[in-house]
Short mmCIF file of C-alpha atoms and ligand atoms in Angstrom, two decimals:
data_model
loop_
_atom_site.label_atom_id
_atom_site.label_comp_id
_atom_site.label_asym_id
_atom_site.label_seq_id
_atom_site.Cartn_x
_atom_site.Cartn_y
_atom_site.Cartn_z
CA UNK G 1 -23.18 17.69 -15.61
CA UNK G 2 -22.00 17.17 -19.06
CA UNK G 3 -21.34 13.46 -19.92
CA UNK G 4 -17.93 12.68 -21.10
CA UNK G 5 -16.15 9.77 -22.46
CA UNK G 6 -14.63 7.40 -19.91
CA UNK G 7 -11.47 5.90 -20.30
CA UNK G 8 -11.30 2.33 -19.59
CA UNK G 9 -8.58 -0.59 -19.91
CA UNK G 10 -8.56 -4.40 -20.51
CA UNK G 11 -6.13 -4.39 -17.49
CA UNK G 12 -8.38 -5.07 -14.60
CA UNK G 13 -6.49 -3.02 -11.98
CA UNK G 14 -6.47 0.05 -14.33
CA UNK G 15 -10.33 -0.53 -15.20
CA UNK G 16 -10.99 -0.65 -11.60
CA UNK G 17 -8.87 2.60 -10.55
CA UNK G 18 -10.62 4.49 -13.48
CA UNK G 19 -14.11 3.23 -12.45
CA UNK G 20 -13.46 4.29 -8.72
CA UNK G 21 -12.13 7.66 -9.73
CA UNK G 22 -15.04 8.34 -12.23
CA UNK G 23 -17.73 7.19 -9.76
CA UNK G 24 -16.34 9.55 -7.01
CA UNK G 25 -15.56 12.23 -9.28
CA UNK G 26 -19.35 12.36 -10.65
CA UNK G 27 -20.68 12.05 -7.26
CA UNK G 28 -18.71 15.04 -6.23
CA UNK G 29 -19.56 16.88 -9.41
CA UNK G 30 -15.97 17.50 -9.98
CA UNK G 31 -15.22 19.85 -12.99
CA UNK G 32 -14.90 18.01 -16.35
CA UNK G 33 -11.66 19.47 -17.27
CA UNK G 34 -10.19 18.24 -13.98
CA UNK G 35 -11.27 14.84 -14.61
CA UNK G 36 -9.96 14.86 -17.89
CA UNK G 37 -6.57 15.99 -16.19
CA UNK G 38 -6.76 13.35 -13.47
CA UNK G 39 -7.80 10.37 -15.37
CA UNK G 40 -4.39 10.19 -17.10
CA UNK G 41 -0.76 10.18 -15.65
CA UNK G 42 1.35 13.39 -16.10
CA UNK G 43 4.24 11.27 -17.27
CA UNK G 44 4.74 7.70 -18.20
CA UNK G 45 8.40 6.46 -18.86
CA UNK G 46 9.32 3.25 -20.63
CA UNK G 47 12.81 1.99 -20.61
CA UNK G 48 14.70 -0.89 -22.05
CA UNK G 49 16.89 -2.64 -19.11
CA UNK G 50 19.50 -4.79 -20.83
CA UNK G 51 21.45 -6.88 -18.45
CA UNK G 52 24.64 -8.78 -19.05
CA UNK G 53 23.82 -12.26 -17.58
CA UNK G 54 26.27 -14.40 -15.60
CA UNK G 55 26.74 -16.76 -18.50
CA UNK G 56 27.81 -14.05 -20.82
CA UNK G 57 24.48 -13.65 -23.01
CA UNK G 58 22.39 -10.41 -22.89
CA UNK G 59 18.72 -10.32 -21.76
CA UNK G 60 16.64 -7.01 -21.98
CA UNK G 61 13.81 -6.31 -19.65
CA UNK G 62 10.95 -3.76 -19.75
CA UNK G 63 11.18 -1.15 -17.22
CA UNK G 64 8.74 1.67 -16.10
CA UNK G 65 8.17 4.71 -14.06
CA UNK G 66 4.69 6.48 -14.09
CA UNK G 67 3.93 9.83 -12.49
CA UNK G 68 0.13 10.30 -12.15
CA UNK G 69 0.11 13.59 -10.42
CA UNK G 70 2.36 16.20 -8.55
CA UNK G 71 -0.43 18.39 -7.79
CA UNK G 72 0.38 18.18 -3.98
CA UNK G 73 3.99 17.43 -4.36
CA UNK G 74 6.75 15.21 -5.71
CA UNK G 75 5.33 11.76 -6.70
CA UNK G 76 5.90 8.88 -4.48
CA UNK G 77 5.31 5.23 -4.65
CA UNK G 78 7.06 1.93 -4.86
CA UNK G 79 9.20 -0.15 -7.53
CA UNK G 80 8.22 -3.67 -8.20
CA UNK G 81 10.00 -6.61 -9.84
CA UNK G 82 7.29 -8.89 -11.28
CA UNK G 83 6.49 -10.67 -14.54
CA UNK G 84 3.12 -8.84 -14.50
CA UNK G 85 4.42 -5.31 -14.48
CA UNK G 86 3.41 -3.22 -17.39
CA UNK G 87 2.48 0.47 -18.12
CA UNK G 88 -1.15 -0.23 -17.33
CA UNK G 89 -0.51 -1.66 -13.97
CA UNK G 90 1.96 1.09 -12.98
CA UNK G 91 -0.45 3.56 -14.34
CA UNK G 92 -3.13 2.19 -12.16
CA UNK G 93 -1.01 1.93 -9.06
CA UNK G 94 0.46 5.44 -9.54
CA UNK G 95 -2.98 6.94 -9.71
CA UNK G 96 -3.92 4.94 -6.34
CA UNK G 97 -0.79 6.35 -4.69
CA UNK G 98 -2.00 9.89 -5.69
CA UNK G 99 -5.23 9.22 -3.49
CA UNK G 100 -3.25 7.19 -0.89
CA UNK G 101 -0.93 10.27 -0.31
CA UNK G 102 -3.42 13.00 -0.54
CA UNK G 103 -5.93 10.85 1.79
CA UNK G 104 -2.92 10.77 4.12
CA UNK G 105 -2.16 14.55 4.22
CA UNK G 106 1.21 14.13 3.18
CA UNK G 107 2.87 16.19 0.51
CA UNK G 108 3.15 13.92 -2.33
CA UNK G 109 1.65 13.05 -5.59
CA UNK G 110 1.53 9.50 -6.73
CA UNK G 111 3.99 7.25 -8.86
CA UNK G 112 4.69 3.78 -9.38
CA UNK G 113 7.32 1.57 -11.24
CA UNK G 114 8.99 -1.52 -11.90
CA UNK G 115 10.62 -4.08 -14.17
CA UNK G 116 8.51 -6.90 -15.84
CA UNK G 117 10.99 -9.82 -14.56
CA UNK G 118 10.78 -12.86 -12.45
CA UNK G 119 13.47 -11.75 -9.87
CA UNK G 120 13.73 -15.39 -8.68
CA UNK G 121 15.41 -16.38 -11.89
CA UNK G 122 18.40 -13.85 -11.33
CA UNK G 123 21.51 -14.17 -9.43
CA UNK G 124 22.47 -11.26 -6.94
CA UNK G 125 24.88 -9.88 -9.26
CA UNK G 126 22.28 -10.06 -12.28
CA UNK G 127 19.98 -8.38 -10.24
CA UNK G 128 22.22 -5.56 -9.06
CA UNK G 129 23.31 -4.99 -12.54
CA UNK G 130 19.73 -4.92 -13.61
CA UNK G 131 18.64 -2.43 -10.67
CA UNK G 132 21.47 -0.21 -11.54
CA UNK G 133 20.78 0.10 -15.32
CA UNK G 134 17.11 0.83 -14.47
CA UNK G 135 18.05 3.20 -12.11
CA UNK G 136 20.36 4.99 -14.61
CA UNK G 137 17.53 5.05 -17.22
CA UNK G 138 14.94 6.63 -14.89
CA UNK G 139 17.56 9.08 -13.20
CA UNK G 140 16.39 11.95 -15.00
CA UNK G 141 12.92 11.89 -13.61
CA UNK G 142 13.46 10.89 -9.99
CA UNK G 143 14.90 13.02 -7.15
CA UNK G 144 14.06 14.02 -3.69
CA UNK G 145 11.93 16.84 -4.92
CA UNK G 146 10.86 15.33 -7.99
CA UNK G 147 9.77 11.68 -7.59
CA UNK G 148 10.65 9.47 -4.44
CA UNK G 149 10.45 5.68 -5.09
CA UNK G 150 10.26 3.12 -2.32
CA UNK G 151 10.31 -0.74 -1.97
CA UNK G 152 7.35 -2.61 -3.35
CA UNK G 153 6.81 -6.11 -4.56
CA UNK G 154 10.01 -8.09 -4.46
CA UNK G 155 12.10 -5.00 -3.88
CA UNK G 156 13.63 -3.87 -0.40
CA UNK G 157 16.60 -2.12 1.32
CA UNK G 158 19.19 -3.56 -0.78
CA UNK G 159 17.42 -2.32 -4.19
CA UNK G 160 16.96 1.18 -2.54
CA UNK G 161 20.50 1.31 -1.96
CA UNK G 162 21.78 0.39 -5.35
CA UNK G 163 19.24 3.04 -7.00
CA UNK G 164 20.38 5.76 -4.36
CA UNK G 165 24.10 4.82 -5.16
CA UNK G 166 23.62 4.91 -8.85
CA UNK G 167 21.56 7.93 -9.26
CA UNK G 168 23.49 9.97 -6.76
CA UNK G 169 26.64 9.54 -8.73
CA UNK G 170 24.74 10.50 -12.05
CA UNK G 171 23.22 13.52 -10.31
CA UNK G 172 26.68 14.33 -9.00
CA UNK G 173 25.29 14.82 -5.54
CA UNK G 174 24.32 12.40 -2.54
CA UNK G 175 20.67 12.67 -2.13
CA UNK G 176 19.42 10.07 0.54
CA UNK G 177 15.95 11.50 0.50
CA UNK G 178 15.34 10.27 -3.14
CA UNK G 179 14.35 6.98 -1.88
CA UNK G 180 12.66 5.54 1.30
CA UNK G 181 12.39 2.14 2.62
CA UNK G 182 16.31 2.22 3.03
CA UNK G 183 18.10 -0.04 5.57
CA UNK G 184 18.10 1.45 9.28
CA UNK G 185 21.78 1.49 8.96
CA UNK G 186 22.06 3.31 5.99
CA UNK G 187 19.72 6.72 6.02
CA UNK G 188 16.50 4.46 6.60
CA UNK G 189 14.30 4.96 9.82
CA UNK G 190 13.65 2.98 12.89
CA UNK G 191 9.99 1.99 12.95
CA UNK G 192 9.61 1.79 9.03
CA UNK G 193 9.40 -1.98 9.19
CA UNK G 194 6.26 -2.12 11.37
CA UNK G 195 4.77 1.18 10.10
CA UNK G 196 2.09 -0.40 7.91
CA UNK G 197 1.18 -2.91 10.33
CA UNK G 198 0.81 -0.21 12.97
CA UNK G 199 -1.39 1.79 10.68
CA UNK G 200 -3.59 -1.26 10.00
CA UNK G 201 -4.04 -1.98 13.94
CA UNK G 202 -4.89 1.92 14.42
CA UNK G 203 -7.61 1.58 11.93
CA UNK G 204 -8.84 -1.59 13.70
CA UNK G 205 -8.87 0.33 17.02
CA UNK G 206 -10.70 3.35 15.47
CA UNK G 207 -13.35 1.41 13.44
CA UNK G 208 -14.41 -0.60 16.71
CA UNK G 209 -14.62 2.72 18.58
CA UNK G 210 -16.82 4.32 15.91
CA UNK G 211 -19.04 1.23 15.85
CA UNK G 212 -19.34 1.19 19.73
CA UNK G 213 -17.34 -2.24 20.02
CA UNK G 214 -14.31 -2.67 22.29
CA UNK G 215 -10.91 -4.44 21.79
CA UNK G 216 -11.19 -6.55 24.86
CA UNK G 217 -11.86 -10.13 23.53
CA UNK G 218 -13.08 -8.98 20.24
CA UNK G 219 -12.51 -11.92 17.83
CA UNK G 220 -10.12 -11.06 15.04
CA UNK G 221 -9.18 -12.96 11.83
CA UNK G 222 -5.90 -11.80 10.07
CA UNK G 223 -5.08 -13.26 6.55
CA UNK G 224 -1.61 -13.17 5.56
CA UNK G 225 1.36 -13.31 7.91
CA UNK G 226 3.98 -11.33 5.94
CA UNK G 227 5.37 -8.04 7.36
CA UNK G 228 1.89 -6.22 7.32
CA UNK G 229 -0.27 -9.12 8.73
CA UNK G 230 2.35 -10.19 11.32
CA UNK G 231 2.85 -6.54 12.74
CA UNK G 232 -0.89 -5.97 12.81
CA UNK G 233 -1.15 -9.08 14.79
CA UNK G 234 1.28 -8.43 17.35
CA UNK G 235 -0.16 -4.70 17.95
CA UNK G 236 -3.59 -6.03 18.34
CA UNK G 237 -2.50 -8.92 20.55
CA UNK G 238 -0.59 -6.61 22.84
CA UNK G 239 -3.56 -4.46 23.24
CA UNK G 240 -5.69 -7.13 24.37
CA UNK G 241 -7.74 -8.10 21.30
CA UNK G 242 -8.04 -11.95 20.83
CA UNK G 243 -6.80 -13.19 17.34
CA UNK G 244 -8.69 -16.38 16.62
CA UNK G 245 -7.51 -16.75 13.19
CA UNK G 246 -4.23 -16.28 10.96
CA UNK G 247 -3.11 -17.74 7.68
CA UNK G 248 -0.47 -17.62 5.20
CA UNK G 249 0.32 -19.64 1.96
CA UNK G 250 0.43 -22.65 3.93
CA UNK G 251 -3.25 -22.41 5.19
CA UNK G 252 -5.33 -21.28 7.77
CA UNK G 253 -4.83 -21.61 11.65
CA UNK G 254 -7.88 -20.92 13.81
CA UNK G 255 -8.10 -21.06 17.63
CA UNK G 256 -11.36 -20.32 19.32
CA UNK G 257 -9.44 -19.28 22.54
CA UNK G 258 -6.85 -17.18 20.81
CA UNK G 259 -3.79 -17.83 18.82
CA UNK G 260 -0.78 -17.02 20.75
CA UNK G 261 0.63 -14.37 18.47
CA UNK G 262 4.25 -14.01 19.84
CA UNK G 263 4.65 -17.85 19.65
CA UNK G 264 3.44 -17.87 16.34
CA UNK G 265 5.53 -15.11 14.97
CA UNK G 266 8.69 -16.66 16.67
CA UNK G 267 7.65 -19.93 14.85
CA UNK G 268 7.41 -18.32 11.62
CA UNK G 269 10.73 -16.49 11.82
CA UNK G 270 12.38 -19.85 12.58
CA UNK G 271 10.83 -21.52 9.86
CA UNK G 272 11.47 -19.71 6.74
CA UNK G 273 8.89 -17.16 7.42
CA UNK G 274 5.96 -19.86 7.06
CA UNK G 275 3.48 -20.96 9.56
CA UNK G 276 3.42 -24.64 8.22
CA UNK G 277 3.48 -26.93 11.08
CA UNK G 278 2.53 -24.33 13.83
CA UNK G 279 0.37 -25.80 16.76
CA UNK G 280 -1.01 -25.00 20.02
CA UNK G 281 -3.68 -26.45 22.24
CA UNK G 282 -7.11 -26.29 20.71
CA UNK G 283 -5.89 -25.20 17.13
CA UNK G 284 -7.67 -26.31 13.80
CA UNK G 285 -5.94 -26.16 10.62
CA UNK G 286 -8.07 -25.29 7.77
CA UNK G 287 -7.92 -23.91 4.12
CA UNK G 288 -7.11 -20.52 3.28
CA UNK G 289 -10.73 -20.03 2.06
CA UNK G 290 -12.20 -21.11 5.08
CA UNK G 291 -10.27 -18.93 7.27
CA UNK G 292 -11.98 -16.08 5.70
CA UNK G 293 -15.50 -17.14 6.49
CA UNK G 294 -15.08 -17.89 10.35
CA UNK G 295 -16.95 -16.06 12.91
CA UNK G 296 -15.32 -12.94 14.03
CA UNK G 297 -15.81 -9.28 14.52
CA UNK G 298 -13.01 -8.02 12.56
CA UNK G 299 -11.49 -9.52 9.45
CA UNK G 300 -8.10 -7.90 8.17
CA UNK G 301 -6.90 -9.49 4.77
CA UNK G 302 -3.33 -8.52 4.71
CA UNK G 303 -2.02 -10.58 1.73
CA UNK G 304 -3.16 -10.58 -1.87
CA UNK G 305 -5.64 -8.86 -3.97
CA UNK G 306 -9.15 -10.19 -4.97
CA UNK G 307 -9.43 -12.61 -1.88
CA UNK G 308 -12.86 -11.46 -1.12
CA UNK G 309 -14.92 -11.90 -4.20
CA UNK G 310 -18.37 -12.55 -5.43
CA UNK G 311 -17.86 -16.04 -4.45
CA UNK G 312 -17.25 -15.70 -0.85
CA UNK G 313 -18.43 -12.26 -0.06
CA UNK G 314 -21.94 -13.60 0.98
CA UNK G 315 -20.27 -15.99 3.46
CA UNK G 316 -18.19 -13.47 5.45
CA UNK G 317 -19.29 -13.24 9.01
CA UNK G 318 -17.20 -10.21 10.28
CA UNK G 319 -18.88 -7.09 11.20
CA UNK G 320 -15.92 -5.10 9.86
CA UNK G 321 -13.14 -5.62 7.17
CA UNK G 322 -10.05 -3.57 7.56
CA UNK G 323 -7.97 -4.06 4.23
CA UNK G 324 -4.31 -4.15 5.02
CA UNK G 325 -3.44 -5.49 1.55
CA UNK G 326 -3.95 -3.53 -1.75
CA UNK G 327 -7.29 -4.41 -3.49
CA UNK G 328 -8.20 -7.34 -1.33
CA UNK G 329 -11.97 -6.85 -2.07
CA UNK G 330 -13.30 -6.97 -5.67
CA UNK G 331 -15.77 -4.32 -6.73
CA UNK G 332 -18.39 -7.06 -7.12
CA UNK G 333 -17.74 -8.26 -3.54
CA UNK G 334 -17.79 -4.58 -2.20
CA UNK G 335 -21.34 -4.16 -3.41
CA UNK G 336 -22.54 -7.52 -1.93
CA UNK G 337 -20.82 -6.60 1.68
CA UNK G 338 -22.24 -3.18 1.49
CA UNK G 339 -25.86 -4.53 1.12
CA UNK G 340 -24.99 -6.91 4.05
CA UNK G 341 -24.10 -4.00 6.28
CA UNK G 342 -20.52 -5.02 6.53
CA UNK G 343 -18.20 -2.01 7.27
CA UNK G 344 -15.03 -1.95 5.16
CA UNK G 345 -11.97 0.24 6.04
CA UNK G 346 -10.62 0.86 2.48
CA UNK G 347 -7.04 -0.28 1.68
CA UNK G 348 -5.81 3.03 0.67
CA UNK G 349 -6.74 4.50 4.04
CA UNK G 350 -5.76 1.37 6.28
CA UNK G 351 -2.45 0.54 4.67
CA UNK G 352 -1.33 4.13 4.27
CA UNK G 353 1.07 3.71 7.23
CA UNK G 354 3.65 2.58 4.94
CA UNK G 355 3.74 5.71 3.03
CA UNK G 356 3.28 7.97 6.04
CA UNK G 357 6.38 6.22 7.46
CA UNK G 358 8.38 6.95 4.16
CA UNK G 359 7.13 10.56 4.74
CA UNK G 360 8.85 10.47 7.96
CA UNK G 361 12.01 8.86 6.42
CA UNK G 362 12.22 11.59 3.82
CA UNK G 363 11.74 14.31 6.43
CA UNK G 364 14.58 12.98 8.47
CA UNK G 365 16.89 12.53 5.68
CA UNK G 366 16.15 16.20 4.47
CA UNK G 367 16.76 17.50 8.04
CA UNK G 368 19.50 15.01 8.62
CA UNK G 369 18.07 14.42 12.18
CA UNK G 370 16.87 10.97 13.23
CA UNK G 371 13.85 10.32 15.51
CA UNK G 372 13.47 7.51 17.80
CA UNK G 373 11.28 4.48 17.13
CA UNK G 374 8.91 5.77 19.77
CA UNK G 375 8.50 9.39 18.13
CA UNK G 376 8.12 7.69 14.92
CA UNK G 377 5.17 5.35 16.19
CA UNK G 378 3.34 8.36 18.09
CA UNK G 379 3.45 10.42 15.17
CA UNK G 380 2.21 7.84 12.98
CA UNK G 381 -0.80 6.89 15.23
CA UNK G 382 -1.72 10.43 15.53
CA UNK G 383 -1.98 10.92 11.84
CA UNK G 384 -3.61 7.64 11.08
CA UNK G 385 -6.23 8.34 13.75
CA UNK G 386 -7.08 11.64 12.48
CA UNK G 387 -7.40 10.43 8.88
CA UNK G 388 -9.66 7.78 9.99
CA UNK G 389 -11.92 10.26 11.60
CA UNK G 390 -12.00 12.46 8.79
CA UNK G 391 -13.17 9.79 6.38
CA UNK G 392 -15.66 8.63 8.88
CA UNK G 393 -17.16 11.89 9.50
CA UNK G 394 -17.38 12.40 5.70
CA UNK G 395 -19.15 8.95 5.21
CA UNK G 396 -21.72 9.67 7.96
CA UNK G 397 -22.39 13.14 6.49
CA UNK G 398 -22.83 12.08 2.88
CA UNK G 399 -24.47 8.67 3.85
CA UNK G 400 -21.94 6.72 1.86
CA UNK G 401 -19.38 3.84 2.31
CA UNK G 402 -15.87 4.55 3.74
CA UNK G 403 -14.31 3.58 0.45
CA UNK G 404 -16.55 6.21 -1.42
CA UNK G 405 -15.90 8.90 1.28
CA UNK G 406 -12.07 8.06 1.02
CA UNK G 407 -11.97 8.74 -2.48
CA UNK G 408 -13.96 11.82 -2.38
CA UNK G 409 -11.65 13.26 0.55
CA UNK G 410 -8.60 12.46 -1.52
CA UNK G 411 -9.66 13.72 -4.69
CA UNK G 412 -10.97 16.98 -3.37
CA UNK G 413 -7.37 17.80 -2.18
CA UNK G 414 -5.89 17.10 -5.38
CA UNK G 415 -8.32 19.01 -7.31
CA UNK G 416 -7.94 21.99 -5.05
CA UNK G 417 -4.35 22.19 -5.32
CA UNK G 418 -4.81 21.88 -9.16
CA UNK G 419 -7.01 24.73 -8.91
CA UNK G 420 -4.57 26.70 -7.11
CA UNK G 421 -1.61 25.83 -9.13
CA UNK G 422 -3.19 25.13 -12.67
CA UNK G 423 -1.38 22.57 -14.82
CA UNK G 424 1.27 24.40 -16.62
CA UNK G 425 3.92 21.93 -15.53
N1 LIG R 501 5.10 0.42 -1.73
C1 LIG R 501 4.34 1.14 -0.87
C2 LIG R 501 2.96 1.59 -1.40
O1 LIG R 501 2.69 1.51 -2.48
C3 LIG R 501 5.10 2.37 -0.25
C4 LIG R 501 5.35 3.39 -1.17
C5 LIG R 501 6.23 4.51 -0.68
O2 LIG R 501 6.63 4.45 0.64
O3 LIG R 501 6.37 5.32 -1.24
O4 LIG R 501 2.18 2.06 -0.57
#
């Protein structure tokens, strides 16, 4: 294949996203023209977001919405409020959403957006004004058949309602399907809160089955006890798995005989969402670093990016890693773990339950007909199982890792649709 100039970036997220894409595309012998199309976003919008602060002064924040690809359908992806948000970060995350949606088999491309701001410095009124101004300024590029945002870092149901209200008024039409992750009481969906955790759990179940291991008494460590980690832990516990370790920002909590997960969840819910002070018979408190390297069959990193890196990859004792978080394993660690024969279920497969759940919400909104939580969960499990099996089969057939296989399967679908549709618009 003719060599081409690879794009790169000083932003680590974008650099990694591009490298992963190019490596997989080269292995698949993807057409050079398609590589050139897919290595950049279709559209990147930058807006100024002026906000009248409570004290009468005006502050201007930078806001972004990037649409990487609409080859498979309207772009889809979260909106985050964080000081590190910039165009490169949104570009990287939008590209990842393209692969995530494609792999999930749902009818979307990838998007991402956000505002460069520390949301903790804003009052509720300032936050509302900022969100509504941002919404108004990206209103021309979002919509139920164009680009469908959702919550991401530091945004939630309230922000989705403010955006929906603002943009519907500007569009002159109420379009609830324009956003997902809305509160259940206002066009949201039963099941959405635990969707990502249910998806991670399903991947754990599948990888154990594929590896000839069983759930019963398997030792599992879950790093991160937020929405994803907590729900994953509950589903696993209820299925008979033994959760020997959990952790959050207050440290690691290890118990050889198994953590009493429902008790830990209750404790965290009553203590500001934190595990600090949680205790049970046989519990050993340890550092966040140490919990990752304890003896276990499955390790589920469900918190931040980069926690498994070149410093600790050789110390990990798990046979399987199921990535609930986005990017918990650095590319350097990935290589070490692969050499050591540790199997990784990659993030954009393992945590795709969230966006599949968003697809369910969108479909219900368009139909104006709501499903029960049971219907939602059963359909989610079915899709996750099928997706896992598809990636696993590809990895075996091509003698490659699940991460590389997931990229190839995802890129293939987008490329096929691009070939069908062309890229006129
Ligand atoms: N923020 C989540 C993600 O990036 C959800 C996106 C969505 O549901 O559109 O995967």
